[in-house]
XYZ file of C-alpha atoms in Angstrom:
191
model
C -37.922 -67.594 -32.368
C -36.401 -70.309 -30.196
C -32.696 -70.108 -29.456
C -32.026 -73.614 -30.836
C -33.528 -72.520 -34.182
C -30.876 -69.878 -34.639
C -27.395 -70.723 -35.799
C -24.470 -68.623 -36.667
C -23.649 -68.685 -40.355
C -20.076 -69.539 -41.300
C -17.757 -66.612 -41.860
C -16.819 -65.759 -45.407
C -13.441 -64.497 -46.533
C -10.232 -64.047 -44.624
C -10.476 -62.114 -41.433
C -14.226 -61.526 -41.777
C -15.689 -62.082 -38.363
C -19.143 -60.911 -39.346
C -21.774 -63.572 -38.711
C -25.451 -63.691 -39.419
C -28.314 -65.184 -37.519
C -30.120 -67.635 -39.752
C -33.479 -69.275 -39.150
C -33.019 -73.000 -39.811
C -36.539 -74.081 -38.905
C -38.054 -74.116 -42.357
C -41.521 -75.565 -42.307
C -42.167 -76.473 -45.909
C -45.718 -77.245 -46.759
C -46.104 -80.561 -48.550
C -47.454 -80.167 -52.122
C -51.002 -81.357 -52.567
C -51.877 -84.553 -54.385
C -53.461 -82.385 -57.086
C -50.253 -80.342 -57.516
C -48.225 -83.555 -57.939
C -50.769 -84.923 -60.411
C -50.706 -81.749 -62.514
C -46.917 -81.774 -62.516
C -46.998 -85.384 -63.706
C -49.452 -84.490 -66.485
C -47.268 -81.676 -67.802
C -44.213 -83.940 -67.889
C -46.109 -86.802 -69.512
C -47.656 -84.595 -72.207
C -44.275 -83.091 -73.096
C -42.758 -86.564 -73.378
C -45.720 -87.737 -75.493
C -45.323 -84.858 -77.954
C -41.566 -85.396 -78.286
C -41.720 -89.192 -78.631
C -44.962 -89.480 -80.621
C -43.315 -89.767 -84.078
C -41.183 -92.687 -82.837
C -44.255 -94.354 -81.368
C -46.142 -93.932 -84.655
C -43.365 -95.622 -86.638
C -43.079 -98.363 -83.991
C -46.825 -99.080 -84.156
C -46.802 -99.174 -87.956
C -43.817 -101.540 -87.903
C -45.474 -103.818 -85.342
C -48.810 -103.953 -87.150
C -47.474 -104.418 -90.687
C -48.925 -107.229 -92.784
C -47.443 -110.699 -92.368
C -45.152 -110.583 -95.422
C -43.882 -107.045 -94.810
C -40.402 -107.205 -93.290
C -39.728 -103.468 -93.395
C -37.627 -102.180 -90.575
C -38.004 -99.031 -88.543
C -36.098 -96.751 -90.927
C -37.846 -97.972 -94.076
C -41.264 -97.524 -92.408
C -40.218 -94.012 -91.352
C -39.103 -93.073 -94.877
C -42.261 -94.567 -96.436
C -44.510 -92.745 -93.962
C -42.857 -89.368 -94.616
C -43.005 -89.950 -98.385
C -46.703 -90.905 -98.328
C -48.065 -88.527 -95.678
C -45.365 -85.923 -95.171
C -43.912 -84.880 -91.838
C -47.444 -84.329 -90.499
C -48.008 -88.073 -90.984
C -45.680 -88.637 -88.038
C -48.114 -86.694 -85.856
C -51.413 -88.227 -87.011
C -53.483 -88.947 -83.912
C -51.374 -86.806 -81.585
C -54.400 -85.003 -80.122
C -56.026 -88.231 -79.001
C -52.748 -89.500 -77.572
C -52.278 -86.295 -75.598
C -55.791 -86.720 -74.135
C -54.988 -90.358 -73.306
C -51.648 -89.501 -71.721
C -53.151 -86.637 -69.708
C -55.848 -88.877 -68.250
C -53.416 -91.740 -67.692
C -50.813 -89.605 -65.919
C -53.285 -87.563 -63.859
C -55.078 -90.708 -62.736
C -51.844 -92.495 -61.783
C -50.481 -89.610 -59.727
C -53.834 -89.107 -57.985
C -53.932 -92.802 -56.989
C -50.267 -92.675 -56.020
C -50.689 -89.577 -53.874
C -53.853 -90.746 -52.145
C -52.542 -94.236 -51.424
C -49.296 -92.936 -49.950
C -51.081 -90.278 -47.895
C -53.494 -92.787 -46.368
C -51.378 -95.947 -46.154
C -48.032 -94.610 -44.926
C -46.755 -92.322 -42.209
C -43.865 -90.853 -44.188
C -45.380 -90.574 -47.686
C -43.261 -91.841 -50.608
C -39.894 -91.226 -48.971
C -36.985 -93.335 -47.835
C -38.627 -93.465 -44.403
C -41.287 -95.786 -45.865
C -39.964 -99.357 -46.140
C -38.971 -100.340 -49.675
C -41.343 -103.316 -49.844
C -44.282 -101.196 -48.740
C -43.414 -98.504 -51.319
C -43.153 -101.141 -54.020
C -46.532 -102.659 -53.155
C -48.282 -99.289 -52.965
C -46.809 -98.233 -56.325
C -47.964 -101.539 -57.808
C -51.474 -100.991 -56.433
C -51.540 -97.441 -57.848
C -50.512 -98.778 -61.257
C -53.205 -101.476 -61.257
C -55.929 -99.043 -60.197
C -54.741 -96.657 -62.888
C -54.968 -99.319 -65.608
C -58.513 -100.247 -64.587
C -59.513 -96.626 -65.146
C -57.454 -95.758 -68.227
C -57.328 -98.800 -70.518
C -60.289 -97.452 -72.534
C -58.270 -94.299 -73.298
C -55.274 -96.419 -74.322
C -57.410 -98.518 -76.675
C -59.078 -95.496 -78.307
C -55.755 -93.668 -78.711
C -53.995 -96.690 -80.261
C -56.830 -97.446 -82.684
C -57.064 -93.760 -83.639
C -53.308 -93.576 -84.205
C -53.400 -96.567 -86.569
C -56.544 -95.538 -88.450
C -55.756 -93.717 -91.707
C -56.674 -90.072 -91.310
C -56.855 -90.422 -87.503
C -60.545 -89.499 -87.109
C -60.173 -88.270 -83.510
C -61.006 -89.447 -80.017
C -64.814 -89.222 -80.107
C -65.209 -90.676 -83.612
C -62.879 -93.569 -82.777
C -64.628 -94.230 -79.457
C -68.063 -94.289 -81.136
C -66.804 -96.689 -83.817
C -65.292 -99.012 -81.198
C -68.511 -98.987 -79.180
C -70.609 -99.816 -82.256
C -68.256 -102.690 -83.107
C -68.217 -104.392 -79.725
C -69.836 -102.408 -76.939
C -68.116 -101.470 -73.689
C -66.027 -104.656 -73.692
C -64.210 -103.338 -76.775
C -62.703 -100.565 -74.651
C -61.065 -103.067 -72.313
C -59.193 -105.050 -74.932
C -55.775 -105.862 -73.557
C -56.673 -105.111 -69.931
C -55.513 -108.494 -68.675
C -52.048 -108.187 -70.215
C -51.803 -104.508 -69.235
C -52.219 -105.453 -65.588
C -49.083 -107.571 -65.822
C -46.887 -105.126 -67.768
């Protein structure tokens, strides 16, 4: 151990002259891109499960018929009355699949882009403008890959009985082919 790596620890307590030699040369291994992506997935799935009921009510409010002026609370009450508490969670499975793919894909792009396009990864040592542009590129690449999952999850969530990911995807394909899975891609790239 090199002498410059050793430092004397501060003394503790009054009159205590005991000191310890402490190794300050910690070489922390950087987490892998995969580890960061899996961490992102776990966080995203937990947030999806917690916020899903609010998202369901929001979607029902936004897609109500033209003359329906019900607000958030009245849609919530009506939904619970008609479908019970489980009605708030209709389509959750598909949304968890969507969110898992979306989050994993984003963090993989993010990690790879920063590893290959910067010297200091996503830290304050990388210039702010460069970090902003790389994050923007990661987001755009993510949307190109995950919009189909977003479309299937949203349609499934709004379909009475929420038939599931595969059944919804098959129905969408029969209705409009592959192009049906990319509905909203253009606007998603700008959000």
